[in-house]
């Protein structure tokens, strides 16, 4: 099992469950997230084997500082999980939603590269087995109405992980793409549509870690949601779109049930400010 892990998005949901599993298994764990209280509760499980970090994952300098501190205290990780992510509805016709897309890409896509980058050369130099895990989504397999920003960020992440996997084939490092379906977390709490295969974070965390340990490069949580998504993809695009258009859409920023997006302010989504209209 893994002995030295770094996990972003460790404050709740899947990340919190992953951290708890690894701590219980005796691993040293870097807990990276924005909610210090939630991270402190995890760290209390094993104060001598954990450290807390609260950077913005899209800030490369802050992530490099985090990595430098962890490497100085615990050496190179053998498990690096880029799990931090945000979700929300998106409407292209609304200029305010462009800020939502920008922030979502910064966290969901750029944030994975800023997580991997400061550790990668040290892990390569060590010439020891190690796993780099990016948490994408089945939403990255095909665009869904009203969810363009999230789908684009996860599709981009899947392509990035494919590229990185090819680059590292000759090394001792492996790259794993995780595509969850619907997990019972804060990101899905506001959904009003059907969520087939809804999975609890604890079960998802155990399945993810088993899959990585067994060398599976593509992990779908749960597997049956992957089969359903692939079956739908066999339909003509017009039929597929019609089915999806009939579903309720994910709440957009500042709508009831929307999940807060860190770093996105009211000013960012103020249409009057964006279009320079007088108030």
JSON list of N, CA and C in Angstrom, two decimals, residues 163-238:
[
{"chain": "A", "resi": 163, "resn": "UNK", "atom": "N", "xyz": [-1.75, 12.62, -22.29]},
{"chain": "A", "resi": 163, "resn": "UNK", "atom": "CA", "xyz": [-0.44, 13.10, -22.72]},
{"chain": "A", "resi": 163, "resn": "UNK", "atom": "C", "xyz": [0.63, 12.78, -21.69]},
{"chain": "A", "resi": 164, "resn": "UNK", "atom": "N", "xyz": [0.34, 13.04, -20.43]},
{"chain": "A", "resi": 164, "resn": "UNK", "atom": "CA", "xyz": [1.31, 12.80, -19.37]},
{"chain": "A", "resi": 164, "resn": "UNK", "atom": "C", "xyz": [1.62, 11.31, -19.25]},
{"chain": "A", "resi": 165, "resn": "UNK", "atom": "N", "xyz": [0.60, 10.47, -19.40]},
{"chain": "A", "resi": 165, "resn": "UNK", "atom": "CA", "xyz": [0.80, 9.02, -19.33]},
{"chain": "A", "resi": 165, "resn": "UNK", "atom": "C", "xyz": [1.78, 8.55, -20.41]},
{"chain": "A", "resi": 166, "resn": "UNK", "atom": "N", "xyz": [1.61, 9.07, -21.61]},
{"chain": "A", "resi": 166, "resn": "UNK", "atom": "CA", "xyz": [2.50, 8.70, -22.70]},
{"chain": "A", "resi": 166, "resn": "UNK", "atom": "C", "xyz": [3.93, 9.17, -22.42]},
{"chain": "A", "resi": 167, "resn": "UNK", "atom": "N", "xyz": [4.07, 10.36, -21.87]},
{"chain": "A", "resi": 167, "resn": "UNK", "atom": "CA", "xyz": [5.40, 10.92, -21.59]},
{"chain": "A", "resi": 167, "resn": "UNK", "atom": "C", "xyz": [6.15, 10.11, -20.53]},
{"chain": "A", "resi": 168, "resn": "UNK", "atom": "N", "xyz": [5.40, 9.49, -19.62]},
{"chain": "A", "resi": 168, "resn": "UNK", "atom": "CA", "xyz": [6.03, 8.80, -18.49]},
{"chain": "A", "resi": 168, "resn": "UNK", "atom": "C", "xyz": [6.09, 7.28, -18.66]},
{"chain": "A", "resi": 169, "resn": "UNK", "atom": "N", "xyz": [5.76, 6.78, -19.84]},
{"chain": "A", "resi": 169, "resn": "UNK", "atom": "CA", "xyz": [5.73, 5.33, -20.07]},
{"chain": "A", "resi": 169, "resn": "UNK", "atom": "C", "xyz": [7.05, 4.65, -19.73]},
{"chain": "A", "resi": 170, "resn": "UNK", "atom": "N", "xyz": [8.15, 5.31, -20.01]},
{"chain": "A", "resi": 170, "resn": "UNK", "atom": "CA", "xyz": [9.46, 4.67, -19.80]},
{"chain": "A", "resi": 170, "resn": "UNK", "atom": "C", "xyz": [9.98, 4.85, -18.38]},
{"chain": "A", "resi": 171, "resn": "UNK", "atom": "N", "xyz": [9.21, 5.50, -17.51]},
{"chain": "A", "resi": 171, "resn": "UNK", "atom": "CA", "xyz": [9.64, 5.73, -16.14]},
{"chain": "A", "resi": 171, "resn": "UNK", "atom": "C", "xyz": [8.97, 4.74, -15.19]},
{"chain": "A", "resi": 172, "resn": "UNK", "atom": "N", "xyz": [9.25, 4.89, -13.92]},
{"chain": "A", "resi": 172, "resn": "UNK", "atom": "CA", "xyz": [8.63, 4.03, -12.90]},
{"chain": "A", "resi": 172, "resn": "UNK", "atom": "C", "xyz": [7.29, 4.60, -12.43]},
{"chain": "A", "resi": 173, "resn": "UNK", "atom": "N", "xyz": [6.88, 5.71, -13.02]},
{"chain": "A", "resi": 173, "resn": "UNK", "atom": "CA", "xyz": [5.65, 6.37, -12.60]},
{"chain": "A", "resi": 173, "resn": "UNK", "atom": "C", "xyz": [4.48, 5.98, -13.49]},
{"chain": "A", "resi": 174, "resn": "UNK", "atom": "N", "xyz": [3.30, 5.88, -12.88]},
{"chain": "A", "resi": 174, "resn": "UNK", "atom": "CA", "xyz": [2.08, 5.58, -13.62]},
{"chain": "A", "resi": 174, "resn": "UNK", "atom": "C", "xyz": [1.11, 6.75, -13.50]},
{"chain": "A", "resi": 175, "resn": "UNK", "atom": "N", "xyz": [0.26, 6.91, -14.50]},
{"chain": "A", "resi": 175, "resn": "UNK", "atom": "CA", "xyz": [-0.73, 7.98, -14.51]},
{"chain": "A", "resi": 175, "resn": "UNK", "atom": "C", "xyz": [-2.12, 7.34, -14.59]},
{"chain": "A", "resi": 176, "resn": "UNK", "atom": "N", "xyz": [-3.02, 7.78, -13.71]},
{"chain": "A", "resi": 176, "resn": "UNK", "atom": "CA", "xyz": [-4.34, 7.17, -13.60]},
{"chain": "A", "resi": 176, "resn": "UNK", "atom": "C", "xyz": [-5.43, 8.23, -13.76]},
{"chain": "A", "resi": 177, "resn": "UNK", "atom": "N", "xyz": [-6.35, 7.97, -14.65]},
{"chain": "A", "resi": 177, "resn": "UNK", "atom": "CA", "xyz": [-7.49, 8.85, -14.88]},
{"chain": "A", "resi": 177, "resn": "UNK", "atom": "C", "xyz": [-8.71, 8.27, -14.17]},
{"chain": "A", "resi": 178, "resn": "UNK", "atom": "N", "xyz": [-9.25, 9.02, -13.23]},
{"chain": "A", "resi": 178, "resn": "UNK", "atom": "CA", "xyz": [-10.44, 8.58, -12.49]},
{"chain": "A", "resi": 178, "resn": "UNK", "atom": "C", "xyz": [-11.64, 9.35, -13.01]},
{"chain": "A", "resi": 179, "resn": "UNK", "atom": "N", "xyz": [-12.66, 8.63, -13.41]},
{"chain": "A", "resi": 179, "resn": "UNK", "atom": "CA", "xyz": [-13.89, 9.25, -13.92]},
{"chain": "A", "resi": 179, "resn": "UNK", "atom": "C", "xyz": [-15.07, 8.85, -13.05]},
{"chain": "A", "resi": 180, "resn": "UNK", "atom": "N", "xyz": [-15.33, 9.64, -12.00]},
{"chain": "A", "resi": 180, "resn": "UNK", "atom": "CA", "xyz": [-16.52, 9.34, -11.19]},
{"chain": "A", "resi": 180, "resn": "UNK", "atom": "C", "xyz": [-17.79, 9.69, -11.96]},
{"chain": "A", "resi": 181, "resn": "UNK", "atom": "N", "xyz": [-18.85, 8.98, -11.62]},
{"chain": "A", "resi": 181, "resn": "UNK", "atom": "CA", "xyz": [-20.17, 9.39, -12.07]},
{"chain": "A", "resi": 181, "resn": "UNK", "atom": "C", "xyz": [-20.72, 10.34, -11.03]},
{"chain": "A", "resi": 182, "resn": "UNK", "atom": "N", "xyz": [-21.77, 9.95, -10.37]},
{"chain": "A", "resi": 182, "resn": "UNK", "atom": "CA", "xyz": [-22.35, 10.79, -9.32]},
{"chain": "A", "resi": 182, "resn": "UNK", "atom": "C", "xyz": [-21.92, 10.28, -7.95]},
{"chain": "A", "resi": 183, "resn": "UNK", "atom": "N", "xyz": [-21.25, 11.15, -7.20]},
{"chain": "A", "resi": 183, "resn": "UNK", "atom": "CA", "xyz": [-20.84, 10.83, -5.84]},
{"chain": "A", "resi": 183, "resn": "UNK", "atom": "C", "xyz": [-21.66, 11.68, -4.87]},
{"chain": "A", "resi": 184, "resn": "UNK", "atom": "N", "xyz": [-21.95, 11.13, -3.71]},
{"chain": "A", "resi": 184, "resn": "UNK", "atom": "CA", "xyz": [-22.74, 11.84, -2.71]},
{"chain": "A", "resi": 184, "resn": "UNK", "atom": "C", "xyz": [-21.84, 12.85, -1.98]},
{"chain": "A", "resi": 185, "resn": "UNK", "atom": "N", "xyz": [-21.65, 14.02, -2.61]},
{"chain": "A", "resi": 185, "resn": "UNK", "atom": "CA", "xyz": [-20.78, 15.05, -2.06]},
{"chain": "A", "resi": 185, "resn": "UNK", "atom": "C", "xyz": [-21.46, 16.40, -2.17]},
{"chain": "A", "resi": 186, "resn": "UNK", "atom": "N", "xyz": [-20.77, 17.45, -1.71]},
{"chain": "A", "resi": 186, "resn": "UNK", "atom": "CA", "xyz": [-21.32, 18.81, -1.81]},
{"chain": "A", "resi": 186, "resn": "UNK", "atom": "C", "xyz": [-21.54, 19.23, -3.26]},
{"chain": "A", "resi": 187, "resn": "UNK", "atom": "N", "xyz": [-20.75, 18.68, -4.19]},
{"chain": "A", "resi": 187, "resn": "UNK", "atom": "CA", "xyz": [-20.87, 19.08, -5.59]},
{"chain": "A", "resi": 187, "resn": "UNK", "atom": "C", "xyz": [-22.18, 18.60, -6.22]},
{"chain": "A", "resi": 188, "resn": "UNK", "atom": "N", "xyz": [-22.77, 17.55, -5.66]},
{"chain": "A", "resi": 188, "resn": "UNK", "atom": "CA", "xyz": [-24.03, 17.03, -6.21]},
{"chain": "A", "resi": 188, "resn": "UNK", "atom": "C", "xyz": [-25.23, 17.34, -5.33]},
{"chain": "A", "resi": 189, "resn": "UNK", "atom": "N", "xyz": [-25.00, 17.97, -4.19]},
{"chain": "A", "resi": 189, "resn": "UNK", "atom": "CA", "xyz": [-26.08, 18.19, -3.23]},
{"chain": "A", "resi": 189, "resn": "UNK", "atom": "C", "xyz": [-27.21, 19.02, -3.81]},
{"chain": "A", "resi": 190, "resn": "UNK", "atom": "N", "xyz": [-26.89, 19.95, -4.72]},
{"chain": "A", "resi": 190, "resn": "UNK", "atom": "CA", "xyz": [-27.92, 20.82, -5.29]},
{"chain": "A", "resi": 190, "resn": "UNK", "atom": "C", "xyz": [-28.56, 20.30, -6.55]},
{"chain": "A", "resi": 191, "resn": "UNK", "atom": "N", "xyz": [-28.16, 19.11, -7.00]},
{"chain": "A", "resi": 191, "resn": "UNK", "atom": "CA", "xyz": [-28.72, 18.56, -8.24]},
{"chain": "A", "resi": 191, "resn": "UNK", "atom": "C", "xyz": [-30.18, 18.17, -8.05]},
{"chain": "A", "resi": 192, "resn": "UNK", "atom": "N", "xyz": [-31.00, 18.51, -9.02]},
{"chain": "A", "resi": 192, "resn": "UNK", "atom": "CA", "xyz": [-32.42, 18.17, -8.96]},
{"chain": "A", "resi": 192, "resn": "UNK", "atom": "C", "xyz": [-32.78, 17.10, -9.98]},
{"chain": "A", "resi": 193, "resn": "UNK", "atom": "N", "xyz": [-31.80, 16.59, -10.71]},
{"chain": "A", "resi": 193, "resn": "UNK", "atom": "CA", "xyz": [-32.05, 15.58, -11.74]},
{"chain": "A", "resi": 193, "resn": "UNK", "atom": "C", "xyz": [-31.65, 14.21, -11.23]},
{"chain": "A", "resi": 194, "resn": "UNK", "atom": "N", "xyz": [-32.05, 13.19, -11.98]},
{"chain": "A", "resi": 194, "resn": "UNK", "atom": "CA", "xyz": [-31.72, 11.82, -11.59]},
{"chain": "A", "resi": 194, "resn": "UNK", "atom": "C", "xyz": [-30.22, 11.59, -11.62]},
{"chain": "A", "resi": 195, "resn": "UNK", "atom": "N", "xyz": [-29.71, 10.87, -10.62]},
{"chain": "A", "resi": 195, "resn": "UNK", "atom": "CA", "xyz": [-28.28, 10.59, -10.54]},
{"chain": "A", "resi": 195, "resn": "UNK", "atom": "C", "xyz": [-28.09, 9.07, -10.42]},
{"chain": "A", "resi": 196, "resn": "UNK", "atom": "N", "xyz": [-28.15, 8.36, -11.53]},
{"chain": "A", "resi": 196, "resn": "UNK", "atom": "CA", "xyz": [-28.02, 6.89, -11.48]},
{"chain": "A", "resi": 196, "resn": "UNK", "atom": "C", "xyz": [-26.65, 6.47, -10.96]},
{"chain": "A", "resi": 197, "resn": "UNK", "atom": "N", "xyz": [-26.64, 5.41, -10.17]},
{"chain": "A", "resi": 197, "resn": "UNK", "atom": "CA", "xyz": [-25.37, 4.90, -9.66]},
{"chain": "A", "resi": 197, "resn": "UNK", "atom": "C", "xyz": [-24.75, 5.75, -8.57]},
{"chain": "A", "resi": 198, "resn": "UNK", "atom": "N", "xyz": [-25.54, 6.58, -7.90]},
{"chain": "A", "resi": 198, "resn": "UNK", "atom": "CA", "xyz": [-25.01, 7.46, -6.86]},
{"chain": "A", "resi": 198, "resn": "UNK", "atom": "C", "xyz": [-24.21, 6.66, -5.85]},
{"chain": "A", "resi": 199, "resn": "UNK", "atom": "N", "xyz": [-22.97, 7.11, -5.62]},
{"chain": "A", "resi": 199, "resn": "UNK", "atom": "CA", "xyz": [-22.03, 6.35, -4.79]},
{"chain": "A", "resi": 199, "resn": "UNK", "atom": "C", "xyz": [-21.56, 7.20, -3.62]},
{"chain": "A", "resi": 200, "resn": "UNK", "atom": "N", "xyz": [-21.44, 6.59, -2.44]},
{"chain": "A", "resi": 200, "resn": "UNK", "atom": "CA", "xyz": [-20.92, 7.30, -1.28]},
{"chain": "A", "resi": 200, "resn": "UNK", "atom": "C", "xyz": [-19.43, 7.51, -1.40]},
{"chain": "A", "resi": 201, "resn": "UNK", "atom": "N", "xyz": [-18.89, 8.57, -0.81]},
{"chain": "A", "resi": 201, "resn": "UNK", "atom": "CA", "xyz": [-17.46, 8.87, -0.95]},
{"chain": "A", "resi": 201, "resn": "UNK", "atom": "C", "xyz": [-16.54, 7.82, -0.34]},
{"chain": "A", "resi": 202, "resn": "UNK", "atom": "N", "xyz": [-16.95, 7.18, 0.74]},
{"chain": "A", "resi": 202, "resn": "UNK", "atom": "CA", "xyz": [-16.09, 6.17, 1.36]},
{"chain": "A", "resi": 202, "resn": "UNK", "atom": "C", "xyz": [-15.89, 4.97, 0.44]},
{"chain": "A", "resi": 203, "resn": "UNK", "atom": "N", "xyz": [-16.99, 4.49, -0.15]},
{"chain": "A", "resi": 203, "resn": "UNK", "atom": "CA", "xyz": [-16.90, 3.37, -1.08]},
{"chain": "A", "resi": 203, "resn": "UNK", "atom": "C", "xyz": [-16.10, 3.75, -2.31]},
{"chain": "A", "resi": 204, "resn": "UNK", "atom": "N", "xyz": [-16.32, 4.98, -2.79]},
{"chain": "A", "resi": 204, "resn": "UNK", "atom": "CA", "xyz": [-15.58, 5.46, -3.96]},
{"chain": "A", "resi": 204, "resn": "UNK", "atom": "C", "xyz": [-14.09, 5.54, -3.67]},
{"chain": "A", "resi": 205, "resn": "UNK", "atom": "N", "xyz": [-13.73, 6.01, -2.49]},
{"chain": "A", "resi": 205, "resn": "UNK", "atom": "CA", "xyz": [-12.31, 6.12, -2.13]},
{"chain": "A", "resi": 205, "resn": "UNK", "atom": "C", "xyz": [-11.64, 4.75, -2.10]},
{"chain": "A", "resi": 206, "resn": "UNK", "atom": "N", "xyz": [-12.31, 3.77, -1.51]},
{"chain": "A", "resi": 206, "resn": "UNK", "atom": "CA", "xyz": [-11.72, 2.44, -1.45]},
{"chain": "A", "resi": 206, "resn": "UNK", "atom": "C", "xyz": [-11.55, 1.85, -2.86]},
{"chain": "A", "resi": 207, "resn": "UNK", "atom": "N", "xyz": [-12.54, 2.05, -3.71]},
{"chain": "A", "resi": 207, "resn": "UNK", "atom": "CA", "xyz": [-12.45, 1.54, -5.09]},
{"chain": "A", "resi": 207, "resn": "UNK", "atom": "C", "xyz": [-11.33, 2.22, -5.85]},
{"chain": "A", "resi": 208, "resn": "UNK", "atom": "N", "xyz": [-11.20, 3.52, -5.65]},
{"chain": "A", "resi": 208, "resn": "UNK", "atom": "CA", "xyz": [-10.13, 4.27, -6.33]},
{"chain": "A", "resi": 208, "resn": "UNK", "atom": "C", "xyz": [-8.76, 3.76, -5.92]},
{"chain": "A", "resi": 209, "resn": "UNK", "atom": "N", "xyz": [-8.53, 3.62, -4.64]},
{"chain": "A", "resi": 209, "resn": "UNK", "atom": "CA", "xyz": [-7.22, 3.19, -4.15]},
{"chain": "A", "resi": 209, "resn": "UNK", "atom": "C", "xyz": [-6.90, 1.76, -4.59]},
{"chain": "A", "resi": 210, "resn": "UNK", "atom": "N", "xyz": [-7.92, 0.89, -4.60]},
{"chain": "A", "resi": 210, "resn": "UNK", "atom": "CA", "xyz": [-7.71, -0.47, -5.10]},
{"chain": "A", "resi": 210, "resn": "UNK", "atom": "C", "xyz": [-7.32, -0.45, -6.57]},
{"chain": "A", "resi": 211, "resn": "UNK", "atom": "N", "xyz": [-8.02, 0.37, -7.34]},
{"chain": "A", "resi": 211, "resn": "UNK", "atom": "CA", "xyz": [-7.73, 0.44, -8.76]},
{"chain": "A", "resi": 211, "resn": "UNK", "atom": "C", "xyz": [-6.33, 0.95, -9.05]},
{"chain": "A", "resi": 212, "resn": "UNK", "atom": "N", "xyz": [-5.91, 1.97, -8.33]},
{"chain": "A", "resi": 212, "resn": "UNK", "atom": "CA", "xyz": [-4.55, 2.50, -8.53]},
{"chain": "A", "resi": 212, "resn": "UNK", "atom": "C", "xyz": [-3.52, 1.46, -8.13]},
{"chain": "A", "resi": 213, "resn": "UNK", "atom": "N", "xyz": [-3.73, 0.80, -6.98]},
{"chain": "A", "resi": 213, "resn": "UNK", "atom": "CA", "xyz": [-2.78, -0.21, -6.51]},
{"chain": "A", "resi": 213, "resn": "UNK", "atom": "C", "xyz": [-2.65, -1.36, -7.50]},
{"chain": "A", "resi": 214, "resn": "UNK", "atom": "N", "xyz": [-3.73, -1.66, -8.22]},
{"chain": "A", "resi": 214, "resn": "UNK", "atom": "CA", "xyz": [-3.70, -2.76, -9.20]},
{"chain": "A", "resi": 214, "resn": "UNK", "atom": "C", "xyz": [-3.20, -2.30, -10.58]},
{"chain": "A", "resi": 215, "resn": "UNK", "atom": "N", "xyz": [-2.87, -1.02, -10.69]},
{"chain": "A", "resi": 215, "resn": "UNK", "atom": "CA", "xyz": [-2.32, -0.52, -11.94]},
{"chain": "A", "resi": 215, "resn": "UNK", "atom": "C", "xyz": [-3.33, -0.14, -13.00]},
{"chain": "A", "resi": 216, "resn": "UNK", "atom": "N", "xyz": [-4.60, -0.01, -12.64]},
{"chain": "A", "resi": 216, "resn": "UNK", "atom": "CA", "xyz": [-5.62, 0.36, -13.63]},
{"chain": "A", "resi": 216, "resn": "UNK", "atom": "C", "xyz": [-5.44, 1.82, -14.03]},
{"chain": "A", "resi": 217, "resn": "UNK", "atom": "N", "xyz": [-5.25, 2.05, -15.32]},
{"chain": "A", "resi": 217, "resn": "UNK", "atom": "CA", "xyz": [-5.01, 3.41, -15.79]},
{"chain": "A", "resi": 217, "resn": "UNK", "atom": "C", "xyz": [-6.29, 4.22, -15.92]},
{"chain": "A", "resi": 218, "resn": "UNK", "atom": "N", "xyz": [-7.41, 3.55, -16.10]},
{"chain": "A", "resi": 218, "resn": "UNK", "atom": "CA", "xyz": [-8.70, 4.22, -16.22]},
{"chain": "A", "resi": 218, "resn": "UNK", "atom": "C", "xyz": [-9.65, 3.61, -15.20]},
{"chain": "A", "resi": 219, "resn": "UNK", "atom": "N", "xyz": [-10.13, 4.44, -14.30]},
{"chain": "A", "resi": 219, "resn": "UNK", "atom": "CA", "xyz": [-10.98, 3.97, -13.20]},
{"chain": "A", "resi": 219, "resn": "UNK", "atom": "C", "xyz": [-12.29, 4.74, -13.26]},
{"chain": "A", "resi": 220, "resn": "UNK", "atom": "N", "xyz": [-13.40, 4.01, -13.39]},
{"chain": "A", "resi": 220, "resn": "UNK", "atom": "CA", "xyz": [-14.73, 4.62, -13.41]},
{"chain": "A", "resi": 220, "resn": "UNK", "atom": "C", "xyz": [-15.44, 4.26, -12.12]},
{"chain": "A", "resi": 221, "resn": "UNK", "atom": "N", "xyz": [-16.06, 5.24, -11.49]},
{"chain": "A", "resi": 221, "resn": "UNK", "atom": "CA", "xyz": [-16.73, 5.04, -10.20]},
{"chain": "A", "resi": 221, "resn": "UNK", "atom": "C", "xyz": [-18.19, 5.46, -10.29]},
{"chain": "A", "resi": 222, "resn": "UNK", "atom": "N", "xyz": [-19.14, 4.52, -10.11]},
{"chain": "A", "resi": 222, "resn": "UNK", "atom": "CA", "xyz": [-18.95, 3.06, -10.17]},
{"chain": "A", "resi": 222, "resn": "UNK", "atom": "C", "xyz": [-18.87, 2.62, -11.63]},
{"chain": "A", "resi": 223, "resn": "UNK", "atom": "N", "xyz": [-18.43, 1.39, -11.86]},
{"chain": "A", "resi": 223, "resn": "UNK", "atom": "CA", "xyz": [-18.24, 0.92, -13.22]},
{"chain": "A", "resi": 223, "resn": "UNK", "atom": "C", "xyz": [-19.52, 0.97, -14.04]},
{"chain": "A", "resi": 224, "resn": "UNK", "atom": "N", "xyz": [-20.66, 0.70, -13.40]},
{"chain": "A", "resi": 224, "resn": "UNK", "atom": "CA", "xyz": [-21.91, 0.62, -14.16]},
{"chain": "A", "resi": 224, "resn": "UNK", "atom": "C", "xyz": [-22.29, 1.96, -14.77]},
{"chain": "A", "resi": 225, "resn": "UNK", "atom": "N", "xyz": [-21.88, 3.08, -14.17]},
{"chain": "A", "resi": 225, "resn": "UNK", "atom": "CA", "xyz": [-22.19, 4.38, -14.77]},
{"chain": "A", "resi": 225, "resn": "UNK", "atom": "C", "xyz": [-21.39, 4.57, -16.05]},
{"chain": "A", "resi": 226, "resn": "UNK", "atom": "N", "xyz": [-20.22, 3.96, -16.10]},
{"chain": "A", "resi": 226, "resn": "UNK", "atom": "CA", "xyz": [-19.44, 4.00, -17.33]},
{"chain": "A", "resi": 226, "resn": "UNK", "atom": "C", "xyz": [-20.12, 3.23, -18.44]},
{"chain": "A", "resi": 227, "resn": "UNK", "atom": "N", "xyz": [-20.68, 2.08, -18.09]},
{"chain": "A", "resi": 227, "resn": "UNK", "atom": "CA", "xyz": [-21.39, 1.28, -19.10]},
{"chain": "A", "resi": 227, "resn": "UNK", "atom": "C", "xyz": [-22.61, 2.05, -19.62]},
{"chain": "A", "resi": 228, "resn": "UNK", "atom": "N", "xyz": [-23.32, 2.72, -18.71]},
{"chain": "A", "resi": 228, "resn": "UNK", "atom": "CA", "xyz": [-24.50, 3.49, -19.11]},
{"chain": "A", "resi": 228, "resn": "UNK", "atom": "C", "xyz": [-24.10, 4.64, -20.04]},
{"chain": "A", "resi": 229, "resn": "UNK", "atom": "N", "xyz": [-23.04, 5.34, -19.68]},
{"chain": "A", "resi": 229, "resn": "UNK", "atom": "CA", "xyz": [-22.59, 6.47, -20.50]},
{"chain": "A", "resi": 229, "resn": "UNK", "atom": "C", "xyz": [-22.16, 6.01, -21.89]},
{"chain": "A", "resi": 230, "resn": "UNK", "atom": "N", "xyz": [-21.47, 4.87, -21.95]},
{"chain": "A", "resi": 230, "resn": "UNK", "atom": "CA", "xyz": [-21.03, 4.35, -23.24]},
{"chain": "A", "resi": 230, "resn": "UNK", "atom": "C", "xyz": [-22.22, 3.89, -24.08]},
{"chain": "A", "resi": 231, "resn": "UNK", "atom": "N", "xyz": [-23.22, 3.31, -23.42]},
{"chain": "A", "resi": 231, "resn": "UNK", "atom": "CA", "xyz": [-24.41, 2.87, -24.15]},
{"chain": "A", "resi": 231, "resn": "UNK", "atom": "C", "xyz": [-25.14, 4.07, -24.76]},
{"chain": "A", "resi": 232, "resn": "UNK", "atom": "N", "xyz": [-25.26, 5.15, -23.98]},
{"chain": "A", "resi": 232, "resn": "UNK", "atom": "CA", "xyz": [-25.91, 6.36, -24.50]},
{"chain": "A", "resi": 232, "resn": "UNK", "atom": "C", "xyz": [-25.13, 6.96, -25.66]},
{"chain": "A", "resi": 233, "resn": "UNK", "atom": "N", "xyz": [-23.80, 6.83, -25.60]},
{"chain": "A", "resi": 233, "resn": "UNK", "atom": "CA", "xyz": [-22.97, 7.41, -26.66]},
{"chain": "A", "resi": 233, "resn": "UNK", "atom": "C", "xyz": [-23.16, 6.71, -28.00]},
{"chain": "A", "resi": 234, "resn": "UNK", "atom": "N", "xyz": [-23.74, 5.52, -27.98]},
{"chain": "A", "resi": 234, "resn": "UNK", "atom": "CA", "xyz": [-23.98, 4.79, -29.22]},
{"chain": "A", "resi": 234, "resn": "UNK", "atom": "C", "xyz": [-25.20, 5.33, -29.97]},
{"chain": "A", "resi": 235, "resn": "UNK", "atom": "N", "xyz": [-26.02, 6.10, -29.29]},
{"chain": "A", "resi": 235, "resn": "UNK", "atom": "CA", "xyz": [-27.19, 6.68, -29.93]},
{"chain": "A", "resi": 235, "resn": "UNK", "atom": "C", "xyz": [-26.77, 7.78, -30.91]},
{"chain": "A", "resi": 236, "resn": "UNK", "atom": "N", "xyz": [-27.58, 8.04, -31.93]},
{"chain": "A", "resi": 236, "resn": "UNK", "atom": "CA", "xyz": [-27.31, 9.21, -32.78]},
{"chain": "A", "resi": 236, "resn": "UNK", "atom": "C", "xyz": [-27.27, 10.47, -31.92]},
{"chain": "A", "resi": 237, "resn": "UNK", "atom": "N", "xyz": [-26.40, 11.41, -32.27]},
{"chain": "A", "resi": 237, "resn": "UNK", "atom": "CA", "xyz": [-26.22, 12.61, -31.46]},
{"chain": "A", "resi": 237, "resn": "UNK", "atom": "C", "xyz": [-27.52, 13.35, -31.22]},
{"chain": "A", "resi": 238, "resn": "UNK", "atom": "N", "xyz": [-28.38, 13.41, -32.23]},
{"chain": "A", "resi": 238, "resn": "UNK", "atom": "CA", "xyz": [-29.65, 14.13, -32.08]},
{"chain": "A", "resi": 238, "resn": "UNK", "atom": "C", "xyz": [-30.52, 13.49, -30.99]}
]
